[in-house]
Amino acid sequence: MSRLVAGYSSSSEKTLTGVVETQDYDDSTFNYQSRTFSNLGFARDVNNNTVGSVGGFSNLKSAKLTKNKRRKKGSFSNALSDYQGPWAKYSSEEEMGLLSASDGGDGADTDDEHLKRKQLRNDSSEPKLPLSTKFYGKTQFDYQGRTYMHIPKDLSINLQKDPGSQECFVPKKQLSKYNGHYKGLTCLKLFPYSGHLVLSGGNDNKILLWDFYHNKNLLRGYFNHTKSIKSLSFNGDNNVYSIDDNFSSGERGTKFLSCGFDKIVNVWDTEYGKTLKTFKVDSIPNCGRFIPSSVSSNELLIGLNNNNIEHYDLRIPENEKNLVQTYDHHLGPINSITFLDSNQKFLTTSDDKSMRVWDFGINIPIKFISDPTQYSMPRVSIHPQGKYFATQSMDNFVYVYQAHGKYRLNKKKIFKGHSSSGFAIDMDFSPDGKIILSGDNEGRCFFWDWKTCKIVKRITVDSSKRAITNVAFHPQEKSKVIMGGQSGEIYVWE
């Protein structure tokens, strides 16, 4: 179409593909027909004939016909029961079917079918992985019918002595390396007290259990998460060796807690790989811990990305909600949970650059630790004697606080020299409490003297300078340390 001036004139011209006609309209008529053709696929020429998609014109007529035959809305002022408003039905089932056909439906859809289709879409939007485990070792039982949970006694070291009774030193060389995660490593835990097993989780959605001694084989894999592993925690692992608790040596490490980016929290049986409990939480669980003071680890805390800490009790039956308490005073995602004061209180850190101390079961923090110059502290490690705790700060410093009383900052104990900004870098203490260890975002590992705060040694773990985010001292050895990070490999130094 073309437009010239108001009025009408027409001329035709023959071409190879047909006849081209030039028609003249006024501006308002041209704009109206142009919009109609763009939206509905048809327009009218000067002779009032339909040009373009005849189907679009017929659908418009049928829609208008159906709209005109809608029942009257009624008057709200006369009687409330006669008022239909915009919900007035159509006068016949045939016209209702005609409108549904033009919309692409069958005119017979019910609310139940609509809900079924909606639920099917929601179920198919998230991939689901069946609960599974696989044993990779040679034999699951030894000649006495014992599994890998049995603490070995055929070694040159006693793995059942009290941790911290030995004097510890910094490692000098790499002893071995584990390869099992093809993506970055996110979690690394040693078996509580004995350290004869290593539990690892990575960005490949896998949780793997390794033998620390003997052949250093992969023993078992735990597969239930559809996204990266966020946190792992054994029961009975409170990192304070000198404080007595409710656990016997046979109860520690019997189960562990896993949190993933898929908003799933699993409680696993370490020995056979069974899932004892599964929680679907409302937000990404950043950290999870069993409460050490609870008998047989029936209670746990989950720190979520929606600023809340949720307290669960596993003894509550399946048909009831296991949530006992919610702690919701933080203003940012929860980063860590640490138990203080003989496991009677717990400390939480958050992206809101604050720390809070809580009593169990009470949604009011008893201590609020914050400062205008304070940075976010994604990792916390408690000293083996339980009197202090160290925090990994995003300003490349490690700060030390009292673990009791007023929880004051110890300004004389500040460890520096490493680079931790931008990563959640783990820290750990040697079992005797004389050395503090930290990873680094440039592939290094730093060792400081606890008393003088001076760097004792720095080692390059990853030559490609990928971040070392997970570190841990062996609880029974004098100088063995495990480390891992973005490379996905687990390094053992001695």
Tab-separated table of C-alpha atoms in Angstrom:
chain	number	residue	atom	x	y	z
A	1	MET	CA	0.000	0.000	0.000
A	2	SER	CA	1.039	3.561	-0.581
A	3	ARG	CA	-0.535	6.821	0.367
A	4	LEU	CA	-0.493	10.155	-1.419
A	5	VAL	CA	-3.141	12.750	-0.609
A	6	ALA	CA	-6.716	12.707	0.569
A	7	GLY	CA	-9.097	11.321	-2.015
A	8	TYR	CA	-8.927	8.308	-4.286
A	9	SER	CA	-7.147	7.398	-7.475
A	10	SER	CA	-5.843	4.094	-8.809
A	11	SER	CA	-3.392	3.023	-11.467
A	12	SER	CA	-2.134	-0.413	-12.460
A	13	GLU	CA	1.119	-1.658	-13.923
A	14	LYS	CA	1.865	-5.107	-15.360
A	15	THR	CA	4.951	-6.938	-14.106
A	16	LEU	CA	6.411	-10.440	-14.560
A	17	THR	CA	4.676	-11.667	-11.401
A	18	GLY	CA	1.317	-10.020	-11.910
A	19	VAL	CA	-0.363	-6.643	-11.726
A	20	VAL	CA	0.755	-3.988	-9.239
A	21	GLU	CA	-1.868	-1.445	-8.243
A	22	THR	CA	-1.177	1.861	-6.534
A	23	GLN	CA	-3.974	3.077	-4.248
A	24	ASP	CA	-4.186	6.374	-2.432
A	25	TYR	CA	-5.554	6.812	1.122
A	26	ASP	CA	-5.760	9.511	3.689
A	27	ASP	CA	-3.388	9.167	6.649
A	28	SER	CA	-5.881	7.873	9.227
A	29	THR	CA	-7.277	5.126	6.965
A	30	PHE	CA	-3.813	3.983	5.917
A	31	ASN	CA	-2.549	3.760	9.508
A	32	TYR	CA	-5.628	1.841	10.639
A	33	GLN	CA	-5.389	-0.736	7.839
A	34	SER	CA	-1.612	-1.047	8.316
A	35	ARG	CA	-2.023	-1.897	12.002
A	36	THR	CA	-4.797	-4.367	11.195
A	37	PHE	CA	-2.612	-6.133	8.649
A	38	SER	CA	0.363	-6.270	11.041
A	39	ASN	CA	-1.632	-7.644	13.977
A	40	LEU	CA	-4.273	-9.841	12.319
A	41	GLY	CA	-2.812	-10.596	8.903
A	42	PHE	CA	-5.524	-8.980	6.764
A	43	ALA	CA	-6.694	-5.524	5.619
A	44	ARG	CA	-9.390	-3.938	3.430
A	45	ASP	CA	-8.828	-2.243	0.121
A	46	VAL	CA	-10.734	0.740	-1.247
A	47	ASN	CA	-13.467	-1.565	-2.574
A	48	ASN	CA	-13.995	-3.011	0.935
A	49	ASN	CA	-12.544	-6.378	-0.118
A	50	THR	CA	-10.418	-8.452	2.283
A	51	VAL	CA	-6.726	-8.607	1.407
A	52	GLY	CA	-4.353	-11.046	3.146
A	53	SER	CA	-5.253	-13.923	5.476
A	54	VAL	CA	-8.934	-14.716	5.148
A	55	GLY	CA	-8.607	-17.084	8.135
A	56	GLY	CA	-7.642	-14.231	10.420
A	57	PHE	CA	-10.706	-12.299	9.281
A	58	SER	CA	-13.027	-15.275	9.927
A	59	ASN	CA	-11.493	-15.904	13.380
A	60	LEU	CA	-12.089	-12.278	14.267
A	61	LYS	CA	-15.731	-12.570	13.188
A	62	SER	CA	-16.260	-15.745	15.247
A	63	ALA	CA	-14.614	-14.186	18.297
A	64	LYS	CA	-16.820	-11.120	17.987
A	65	LEU	CA	-19.882	-13.334	17.554
A	66	THR	CA	-19.064	-15.291	20.698
A	67	LYS	CA	-18.402	-12.148	22.662
A	68	ASN	CA	-21.729	-10.689	21.636
A	69	LYS	CA	-23.569	-13.820	22.828
A	70	ARG	CA	-22.143	-13.753	26.347
A	71	ARG	CA	-24.857	-13.714	28.967
A	72	LYS	CA	-25.784	-10.450	30.617
A	73	LYS	CA	-23.691	-9.409	33.590
A	74	GLY	CA	-26.717	-8.529	35.668
A	75	SER	CA	-27.159	-5.651	38.043
A	76	PHE	CA	-25.368	-5.683	41.367
A	77	SER	CA	-27.862	-3.206	42.836
A	78	ASN	CA	-30.939	-5.384	42.217
A	79	ALA	CA	-29.910	-8.738	43.605
A	80	LEU	CA	-26.548	-10.076	44.611
A	81	SER	CA	-27.323	-13.558	43.276
A	82	ASP	CA	-28.082	-12.257	39.742
A	83	TYR	CA	-24.816	-10.391	39.397
A	84	GLN	CA	-22.332	-12.222	37.132
A	85	GLY	CA	-19.916	-9.455	36.252
A	86	PRO	CA	-16.953	-10.455	34.072
A	87	TRP	CA	-17.564	-14.114	35.017
A	88	ALA	CA	-20.810	-14.351	33.016
A	89	LYS	CA	-20.992	-17.619	31.052
A	90	TYR	CA	-21.844	-18.091	27.386
A	91	SER	CA	-25.394	-18.789	26.285
A	92	SER	CA	-24.725	-22.254	24.835
A	93	GLU	CA	-22.155	-25.046	25.030
A	94	GLU	CA	-21.583	-24.883	21.257
A	95	GLU	CA	-20.419	-21.280	21.380
A	96	MET	CA	-18.188	-22.121	24.349
A	97	GLY	CA	-16.616	-24.876	22.284
A	98	LEU	CA	-16.170	-22.483	19.358
A	99	LEU	CA	-14.206	-20.041	21.499
A	100	SER	CA	-12.064	-22.846	22.941
A	101	ALA	CA	-11.328	-24.149	19.458
A	102	SER	CA	-10.149	-20.731	18.339
A	103	ASP	CA	-7.841	-20.614	21.383
A	104	GLY	CA	-6.377	-24.027	20.593
A	105	GLY	CA	-8.198	-26.002	23.347
A	106	ASP	CA	-10.967	-28.598	23.314
A	107	GLY	CA	-13.522	-26.699	25.385
A	108	ALA	CA	-13.707	-29.486	27.978
A	109	ASP	CA	-10.744	-28.722	30.245
A	110	THR	CA	-11.488	-29.029	33.953
A	111	ASP	CA	-9.721	-27.632	36.982
A	112	ASP	CA	-8.370	-31.076	37.897
A	113	GLU	CA	-6.805	-31.548	34.479
A	114	HIS	CA	-5.324	-28.059	34.654
A	115	LEU	CA	-3.739	-28.825	38.028
A	116	LYS	CA	-2.381	-32.132	36.736
A	117	ARG	CA	-0.738	-30.446	33.762
A	118	LYS	CA	0.721	-27.723	36.003
A	119	GLN	CA	2.138	-30.300	38.425
A	120	LEU	CA	3.615	-32.262	35.529
A	121	ARG	CA	5.383	-29.137	34.273
A	122	ASN	CA	6.788	-28.431	37.733
A	123	ASP	CA	7.987	-32.005	38.164
A	124	SER	CA	9.711	-32.057	34.798
A	125	SER	CA	11.431	-28.711	35.316
A	126	GLU	CA	13.933	-30.119	37.852
A	127	PRO	CA	15.890	-33.268	37.059
A	128	LYS	CA	15.612	-35.928	39.732
A	129	LEU	CA	18.312	-38.472	40.502
A	130	PRO	CA	17.347	-41.725	42.242
A	131	LEU	CA	18.941	-42.403	45.590
A	132	SER	CA	22.009	-44.493	44.920
A	133	THR	CA	25.358	-45.541	46.295
A	134	LYS	CA	28.188	-47.619	44.937
A	135	PHE	CA	30.966	-49.524	46.665
A	136	TYR	CA	34.314	-49.230	44.860
A	137	GLY	CA	36.570	-51.169	47.236
A	138	LYS	CA	37.809	-54.704	46.714
A	139	THR	CA	35.844	-56.340	49.550
A	140	GLN	CA	33.200	-54.757	51.716
A	141	PHE	CA	34.026	-56.980	54.726
A	142	ASP	CA	37.330	-58.258	56.051
A	143	TYR	CA	37.988	-61.756	57.368
A	144	GLN	CA	36.308	-60.839	60.670
A	145	GLY	CA	33.223	-59.347	59.008
A	146	ARG	CA	34.227	-55.717	59.648
A	147	THR	CA	33.711	-52.854	57.191
A	148	TYR	CA	35.885	-49.822	56.511
A	149	MET	CA	34.311	-48.149	59.554
A	150	HIS	CA	36.600	-50.221	61.756
A	151	ILE	CA	39.606	-48.174	62.854
A	152	PRO	CA	42.709	-50.035	61.615
A	153	LYS	CA	45.163	-51.317	64.201
A	154	ASP	CA	47.812	-52.712	61.849
A	155	LEU	CA	49.525	-49.330	61.466
A	156	SER	CA	52.604	-47.875	63.097
A	157	ILE	CA	50.442	-45.172	64.711
A	158	ASN	CA	47.712	-45.487	67.309
A	159	LEU	CA	44.561	-43.908	65.833
A	160	GLN	CA	42.570	-44.253	69.062
A	161	LYS	CA	44.645	-42.025	71.323
A	162	ASP	CA	43.469	-38.571	72.364
A	163	PRO	CA	44.121	-36.047	69.562
A	164	GLY	CA	46.548	-33.338	70.570
A	165	SER	CA	48.707	-35.535	72.773
A	166	GLN	CA	51.401	-35.469	70.069
A	167	GLU	CA	53.567	-32.476	69.160
A	168	CYS	CA	52.806	-31.224	65.640
A	169	PHE	CA	55.030	-29.776	62.912
A	170	VAL	CA	54.548	-28.211	59.492
A	171	PRO	CA	54.697	-30.582	56.481
A	172	LYS	CA	57.689	-30.630	54.138
A	173	LYS	CA	56.735	-32.637	51.031
A	174	GLN	CA	53.776	-34.018	49.114
A	175	LEU	CA	53.025	-37.610	50.080
A	176	SER	CA	50.148	-38.624	47.786
A	177	LYS	CA	47.257	-37.320	45.723
A	178	TYR	CA	43.639	-38.422	45.198
A	179	ASN	CA	41.919	-38.023	41.825
A	180	GLY	CA	38.162	-38.535	41.691
A	181	HIS	CA	36.431	-35.216	41.095
A	182	TYR	CA	36.618	-33.923	37.530
A	183	LYS	CA	35.461	-30.469	38.664
A	184	GLY	CA	36.430	-28.279	41.580
A	185	LEU	CA	36.436	-29.538	45.162
A	186	THR	CA	33.971	-27.847	47.532
A	187	CYS	CA	34.118	-29.925	50.738
A	188	LEU	CA	36.790	-32.009	52.448
A	189	LYS	CA	36.372	-33.748	55.815
A	190	LEU	CA	38.457	-36.238	57.794
A	191	PHE	CA	36.768	-38.942	59.843
A	192	PRO	CA	36.285	-37.633	63.422
A	193	TYR	CA	39.115	-38.377	65.868
A	194	SER	CA	40.725	-41.282	63.973
A	195	GLY	CA	41.093	-39.698	60.517
A	196	HIS	CA	41.312	-43.074	58.740
A	197	LEU	CA	38.696	-42.015	56.145
A	198	VAL	CA	38.371	-38.917	53.954
A	199	LEU	CA	35.027	-37.565	52.735
A	200	SER	CA	34.977	-35.198	49.754
A	201	GLY	CA	32.315	-33.367	47.750
A	202	GLY	CA	32.656	-31.415	44.531
A	203	ASN	CA	31.069	-29.424	41.761
A	204	ASP	CA	30.464	-32.691	39.881
A	205	ASN	CA	27.550	-33.448	42.292
A	206	LYS	CA	29.412	-36.441	43.755
A	207	ILE	CA	30.284	-37.350	47.338
A	208	LEU	CA	33.231	-39.750	47.637
A	209	LEU	CA	34.697	-41.657	50.581
A	210	TRP	CA	38.420	-42.505	50.519
A	211	ASP	CA	40.790	-44.686	52.522
A	212	PHE	CA	43.502	-42.495	54.047
A	213	TYR	CA	45.856	-45.391	54.823
A	214	HIS	CA	46.730	-48.691	53.117
A	215	ASN	CA	46.155	-48.366	49.351
A	216	LYS	CA	44.382	-44.979	49.557
A	217	ASN	CA	41.551	-46.388	47.438
A	218	LEU	CA	38.160	-44.929	46.662
A	219	LEU	CA	35.755	-46.855	48.907
A	220	ARG	CA	32.236	-45.579	48.241
A	221	GLY	CA	30.297	-42.981	46.280
A	222	TYR	CA	27.061	-41.298	47.383
A	223	PHE	CA	24.836	-39.998	44.573
A	224	ASN	CA	21.614	-38.130	45.187
A	225	HIS	CA	22.331	-34.467	44.479
A	226	THR	CA	21.624	-33.003	41.043
A	227	LYS	CA	23.770	-29.911	41.618
A	228	SER	CA	27.072	-29.072	43.286
A	229	ILE	CA	27.750	-30.122	46.858
A	230	LYS	CA	27.747	-27.166	49.229
A	231	SER	CA	28.562	-28.629	52.642
A	232	LEU	CA	29.472	-31.920	54.364
A	233	SER	CA	29.555	-32.695	58.079
A	234	PHE	CA	30.061	-35.870	60.151
A	235	ASN	CA	28.182	-36.506	63.363
A	236	GLY	CA	30.361	-36.226	66.462
A	237	ASP	CA	32.761	-33.814	64.761
A	238	ASN	CA	33.001	-30.822	67.110
A	239	ASN	CA	36.748	-30.080	66.600
A	240	VAL	CA	37.254	-29.616	70.359
A	241	TYR	CA	39.207	-32.645	71.484
A	242	SER	CA	39.573	-31.844	75.163
A	243	ILE	CA	35.864	-31.494	75.887
A	244	ASP	CA	33.889	-34.607	76.755
A	245	ASP	CA	30.603	-35.106	74.939
A	246	ASN	CA	27.797	-37.637	74.630
A	247	PHE	CA	29.481	-39.709	71.923
A	248	SER	CA	31.297	-42.988	72.301
A	249	SER	CA	34.070	-43.838	69.860
A	250	GLY	CA	31.718	-46.160	67.965
A	251	GLU	CA	29.089	-43.460	67.344
A	252	ARG	CA	31.273	-40.797	65.777
A	253	GLY	CA	31.132	-40.637	61.994
A	254	THR	CA	28.352	-43.211	61.637
A	255	LYS	CA	26.389	-40.727	59.530
A	256	PHE	CA	27.020	-37.477	57.742
A	257	LEU	CA	25.065	-34.518	56.458
A	258	SER	CA	25.207	-33.248	52.874
A	259	CYS	CA	23.828	-29.966	51.509
A	260	GLY	CA	23.587	-29.117	47.815
A	261	PHE	CA	22.725	-26.301	45.461
A	262	ASP	CA	19.601	-28.312	44.525
A	263	LYS	CA	18.060	-27.268	47.902
A	264	ILE	CA	18.279	-30.843	49.173
A	265	VAL	CA	19.672	-31.863	52.573
A	266	ASN	CA	20.476	-35.558	53.033
A	267	VAL	CA	21.423	-37.523	56.125
A	268	TRP	CA	23.508	-40.519	55.008
A	269	ASP	CA	24.574	-43.749	56.637
A	270	THR	CA	28.357	-43.691	56.208
A	271	GLU	CA	28.811	-47.459	56.283
A	272	TYR	CA	26.244	-48.649	53.741
A	273	GLY	CA	25.326	-45.476	51.852
A	274	LYS	CA	21.644	-45.478	52.776
A	275	THR	CA	19.727	-42.214	52.988
A	276	LEU	CA	18.348	-41.909	56.505
A	277	LYS	CA	16.515	-38.619	55.959
A	278	THR	CA	15.945	-36.145	53.130
A	279	PHE	CA	14.819	-32.528	53.497
A	280	LYS	CA	13.630	-30.197	50.755
A	281	VAL	CA	14.374	-26.689	52.019
A	282	ASP	CA	13.129	-23.347	50.691
A	283	SER	CA	16.549	-21.928	49.855
A	284	ILE	CA	20.082	-23.082	49.058
A	285	PRO	CA	21.616	-24.638	52.203
A	286	ASN	CA	25.055	-23.078	52.625
A	287	CYS	CA	26.099	-25.082	55.688
A	288	GLY	CA	24.824	-27.831	57.961
A	289	ARG	CA	25.964	-29.281	61.292
A	290	PHE	CA	24.836	-31.988	63.678
A	291	ILE	CA	24.340	-30.633	67.192
A	292	PRO	CA	27.062	-32.382	69.258
A	293	SER	CA	25.153	-32.168	72.546
A	294	SER	CA	22.183	-34.114	71.152
A	295	VAL	CA	22.362	-37.850	71.833
A	296	SER	CA	23.009	-39.951	68.696
A	297	SER	CA	22.930	-36.787	66.550
A	298	ASN	CA	19.168	-36.517	66.265
A	299	GLU	CA	19.185	-32.730	65.841
A	300	LEU	CA	20.848	-30.592	63.211
A	301	LEU	CA	21.178	-26.965	62.106
A	302	ILE	CA	20.965	-25.793	58.487
A	303	GLY	CA	22.164	-22.328	57.420
A	304	LEU	CA	20.239	-21.112	54.384
A	305	ASN	CA	20.736	-18.554	51.660
A	306	ASN	CA	17.490	-16.787	52.687
A	307	ASN	CA	19.158	-15.452	55.896
A	308	ASN	CA	17.615	-18.116	58.181
A	309	ILE	CA	19.023	-20.945	60.301
A	310	GLU	CA	16.632	-23.885	60.599
A	311	HIS	CA	16.699	-26.370	63.486
A	312	TYR	CA	15.490	-29.912	62.673
A	313	ASP	CA	14.817	-32.961	64.852
A	314	LEU	CA	15.130	-36.367	63.177
A	315	ARG	CA	13.059	-38.090	65.879
A	316	ILE	CA	9.830	-36.479	64.688
A	317	PRO	CA	7.759	-38.959	62.601
A	318	GLU	CA	7.750	-38.843	58.821
A	319	ASN	CA	4.200	-37.483	58.540
A	320	GLU	CA	4.997	-34.446	60.701
A	321	LYS	CA	7.241	-31.493	60.017
A	322	ASN	CA	10.743	-31.947	61.418
A	323	LEU	CA	11.382	-28.204	61.755
A	324	VAL	CA	11.712	-27.277	65.425
A	325	GLN	CA	12.897	-23.659	65.351
A	326	THR	CA	13.910	-20.944	62.897
A	327	TYR	CA	16.549	-18.340	63.764
A	328	ASP	CA	15.911	-15.342	61.508
A	329	HIS	CA	17.817	-12.283	62.778
A	330	HIS	CA	20.553	-12.235	60.133
A	331	LEU	CA	20.224	-9.838	57.190
A	332	GLY	CA	22.267	-11.871	54.698
A	333	PRO	CA	22.919	-15.487	53.663
A	334	ILE	CA	24.343	-17.740	56.380
A	335	ASN	CA	27.970	-18.772	55.838
A	336	SER	CA	28.990	-20.955	58.781
A	337	ILE	CA	27.816	-22.582	62.019
A	338	THR	CA	30.249	-23.207	64.895
A	339	PHE	CA	29.580	-24.639	68.375
A	340	LEU	CA	30.979	-22.817	71.411
A	341	ASP	CA	31.081	-23.014	75.196
A	342	SER	CA	31.189	-26.818	75.601
A	343	ASN	CA	28.699	-27.167	72.729
A	344	GLN	CA	26.003	-25.312	74.684
A	345	LYS	CA	25.816	-22.380	72.239
A	346	PHE	CA	26.428	-21.847	68.561
A	347	LEU	CA	27.927	-19.047	66.486
A	348	THR	CA	26.778	-18.059	62.994
A	349	THR	CA	28.413	-15.815	60.403
A	350	SER	CA	26.655	-14.166	57.505
A	351	ASP	CA	27.102	-12.021	54.423
A	352	ASP	CA	25.657	-9.142	56.461
A	353	LYS	CA	29.207	-8.824	57.956
A	354	SER	CA	28.081	-9.788	61.437
A	355	MET	CA	28.406	-12.713	63.842
A	356	ARG	CA	25.720	-13.807	66.274
A	357	VAL	CA	25.783	-16.204	69.218
A	358	TRP	CA	22.634	-18.181	70.012
A	359	ASP	CA	21.177	-20.483	72.623
A	360	PHE	CA	19.564	-23.600	71.208
A	361	GLY	CA	15.825	-23.286	70.651
A	362	ILE	CA	15.619	-19.524	71.303
A	363	ASN	CA	15.207	-17.153	68.360
A	364	ILE	CA	17.002	-14.263	70.060
A	365	PRO	CA	20.788	-13.902	69.728
A	366	ILE	CA	22.581	-13.482	73.043
A	367	LYS	CA	25.539	-11.735	71.400
A	368	PHE	CA	25.785	-9.539	68.313
A	369	ILE	CA	29.310	-8.972	66.961
A	370	SER	CA	29.679	-6.257	64.319
A	371	ASP	CA	31.902	-3.332	63.433
A	372	PRO	CA	31.841	-0.717	60.642
A	373	THR	CA	35.257	-1.935	59.459
A	374	GLN	CA	34.317	-5.620	59.661
A	375	TYR	CA	34.195	-7.760	56.514
A	376	SER	CA	32.232	-10.897	55.781
A	377	MET	CA	33.699	-13.998	57.475
A	378	PRO	CA	32.767	-17.122	55.498
A	379	ARG	CA	34.781	-19.632	57.586
A	380	VAL	CA	35.305	-20.138	61.312
A	381	SER	CA	37.566	-22.632	63.105
A	382	ILE	CA	37.657	-23.221	66.845
A	383	HIS	CA	40.893	-23.788	68.762
A	384	PRO	CA	41.326	-27.379	70.081
A	385	GLN	CA	41.214	-26.121	73.669
A	386	GLY	CA	37.885	-24.398	73.016
A	387	LYS	CA	38.936	-21.002	74.393
A	388	TYR	CA	39.270	-19.126	71.077
A	389	PHE	CA	37.935	-19.249	67.558
A	390	ALA	CA	39.532	-17.899	64.385
A	391	THR	CA	37.639	-16.283	61.511
A	392	GLN	CA	38.662	-16.052	57.869
A	393	SER	CA	37.922	-12.482	56.811
A	394	MET	CA	37.454	-11.222	53.269
A	395	ASP	CA	40.084	-8.508	53.846
A	396	ASN	CA	42.898	-11.140	53.768
A	397	PHE	CA	43.262	-11.382	57.545
A	398	VAL	CA	42.535	-14.081	60.115
A	399	TYR	CA	41.052	-12.647	63.321
A	400	VAL	CA	40.798	-14.354	66.701
A	401	TYR	CA	37.943	-13.972	69.215
A	402	GLN	CA	37.191	-15.319	72.663
A	403	ALA	CA	34.936	-18.375	72.551
A	404	HIS	CA	33.241	-17.564	75.868
A	405	GLY	CA	32.283	-14.619	78.042
A	406	LYS	CA	32.015	-11.420	76.012
A	407	TYR	CA	33.446	-12.917	72.797
A	408	ARG	CA	35.931	-10.091	72.420
A	409	LEU	CA	38.325	-9.616	69.529
A	410	ASN	CA	41.935	-10.411	70.429
A	411	LYS	CA	43.770	-7.535	68.780
A	412	LYS	CA	47.169	-9.098	69.497
A	413	LYS	CA	46.430	-12.196	67.416
A	414	ILE	CA	45.968	-11.251	63.775
A	415	PHE	CA	47.366	-13.512	61.052
A	416	LYS	CA	48.185	-12.069	57.647
A	417	GLY	CA	50.233	-12.643	54.505
A	418	HIS	CA	47.839	-14.814	52.518
A	419	SER	CA	45.152	-13.829	49.997
A	420	SER	CA	41.602	-15.004	50.731
A	421	SER	CA	39.334	-12.313	49.271
A	422	GLY	CA	36.636	-13.574	46.948
A	423	PHE	CA	36.736	-17.194	48.165
A	424	ALA	CA	35.465	-19.142	51.161
A	425	ILE	CA	38.876	-20.387	52.329
A	426	ASP	CA	39.027	-23.025	55.066
A	427	MET	CA	41.243	-22.824	58.145
A	428	ASP	CA	42.283	-25.412	60.694
A	429	PHE	CA	44.411	-25.830	63.806
A	430	SER	CA	46.977	-28.509	64.479
A	431	PRO	CA	45.722	-31.003	67.100
A	432	ASP	CA	48.041	-29.511	69.737
A	433	GLY	CA	46.838	-25.981	68.895
A	434	LYS	CA	50.311	-24.559	68.185
A	435	ILE	CA	49.945	-24.099	64.410
A	436	ILE	CA	47.163	-22.507	62.397
A	437	LEU	CA	46.687	-23.409	58.746
A	438	SER	CA	44.885	-21.607	55.907
A	439	GLY	CA	44.416	-22.013	52.181
A	440	ASP	CA	44.938	-19.280	49.624
A	441	ASN	CA	43.318	-18.114	46.389
A	442	GLU	CA	46.627	-18.403	44.515
A	443	GLY	CA	47.224	-22.131	45.057
A	444	ARG	CA	49.269	-21.773	48.256
A	445	CYS	CA	48.955	-22.903	51.863
A	446	PHE	CA	50.126	-20.855	54.868
A	447	PHE	CA	51.223	-22.004	58.327
A	448	TRP	CA	51.470	-19.567	61.261
A	449	ASP	CA	52.779	-19.980	64.765
A	450	TRP	CA	49.843	-19.574	67.144
A	451	LYS	CA	51.887	-17.822	69.829
A	452	THR	CA	53.913	-15.340	67.743
A	453	CYS	CA	51.482	-14.920	64.773
A	454	LYS	CA	54.462	-15.220	62.390
A	455	ILE	CA	54.448	-17.227	59.171
A	456	VAL	CA	56.267	-20.503	59.793
A	457	LYS	CA	56.006	-21.793	56.243
A	458	ARG	CA	54.211	-21.211	52.960
A	459	ILE	CA	53.982	-23.960	50.354
A	460	THR	CA	52.761	-23.964	46.768
A	461	VAL	CA	50.214	-26.761	46.482
A	462	ASP	CA	48.795	-26.105	43.011
A	463	SER	CA	51.382	-24.905	40.486
A	464	SER	CA	48.625	-23.556	38.224
A	465	LYS	CA	47.657	-21.118	41.017
A	466	ARG	CA	44.079	-22.297	41.389
A	467	ALA	CA	42.545	-21.551	44.778
A	468	ILE	CA	43.077	-23.965	47.675
A	469	THR	CA	39.764	-23.716	49.515
A	470	ASN	CA	39.762	-26.835	51.723
A	471	VAL	CA	42.428	-27.687	54.306
A	472	ALA	CA	42.553	-29.932	57.381
A	473	PHE	CA	45.153	-31.216	59.839
A	474	HIS	CA	45.062	-34.938	60.543
A	475	PRO	CA	43.860	-35.389	64.158
A	476	GLN	CA	46.314	-38.222	64.977
A	477	GLU	CA	49.396	-37.515	62.863
A	478	LYS	CA	52.225	-35.123	63.690
A	479	SER	CA	52.483	-33.315	60.366
A	480	LYS	CA	50.019	-34.752	57.843
A	481	VAL	CA	47.710	-32.252	56.143
A	482	ILE	CA	45.082	-32.718	53.419
A	483	MET	CA	44.255	-29.917	50.990
A	484	GLY	CA	42.073	-29.403	47.934
A	485	GLY	CA	40.478	-26.738	45.791
A	486	GLN	CA	39.461	-25.736	42.309
A	487	SER	CA	41.584	-28.384	40.589
A	488	GLY	CA	39.422	-31.173	42.051
A	489	GLU	CA	42.484	-33.049	43.357
A	490	ILE	CA	43.108	-33.895	47.021
A	491	TYR	CA	46.712	-33.391	48.151
A	492	VAL	CA	48.318	-35.067	51.159
A	493	TRP	CA	51.463	-33.435	52.575
A	494	GLU	CA	53.716	-34.650	55.354
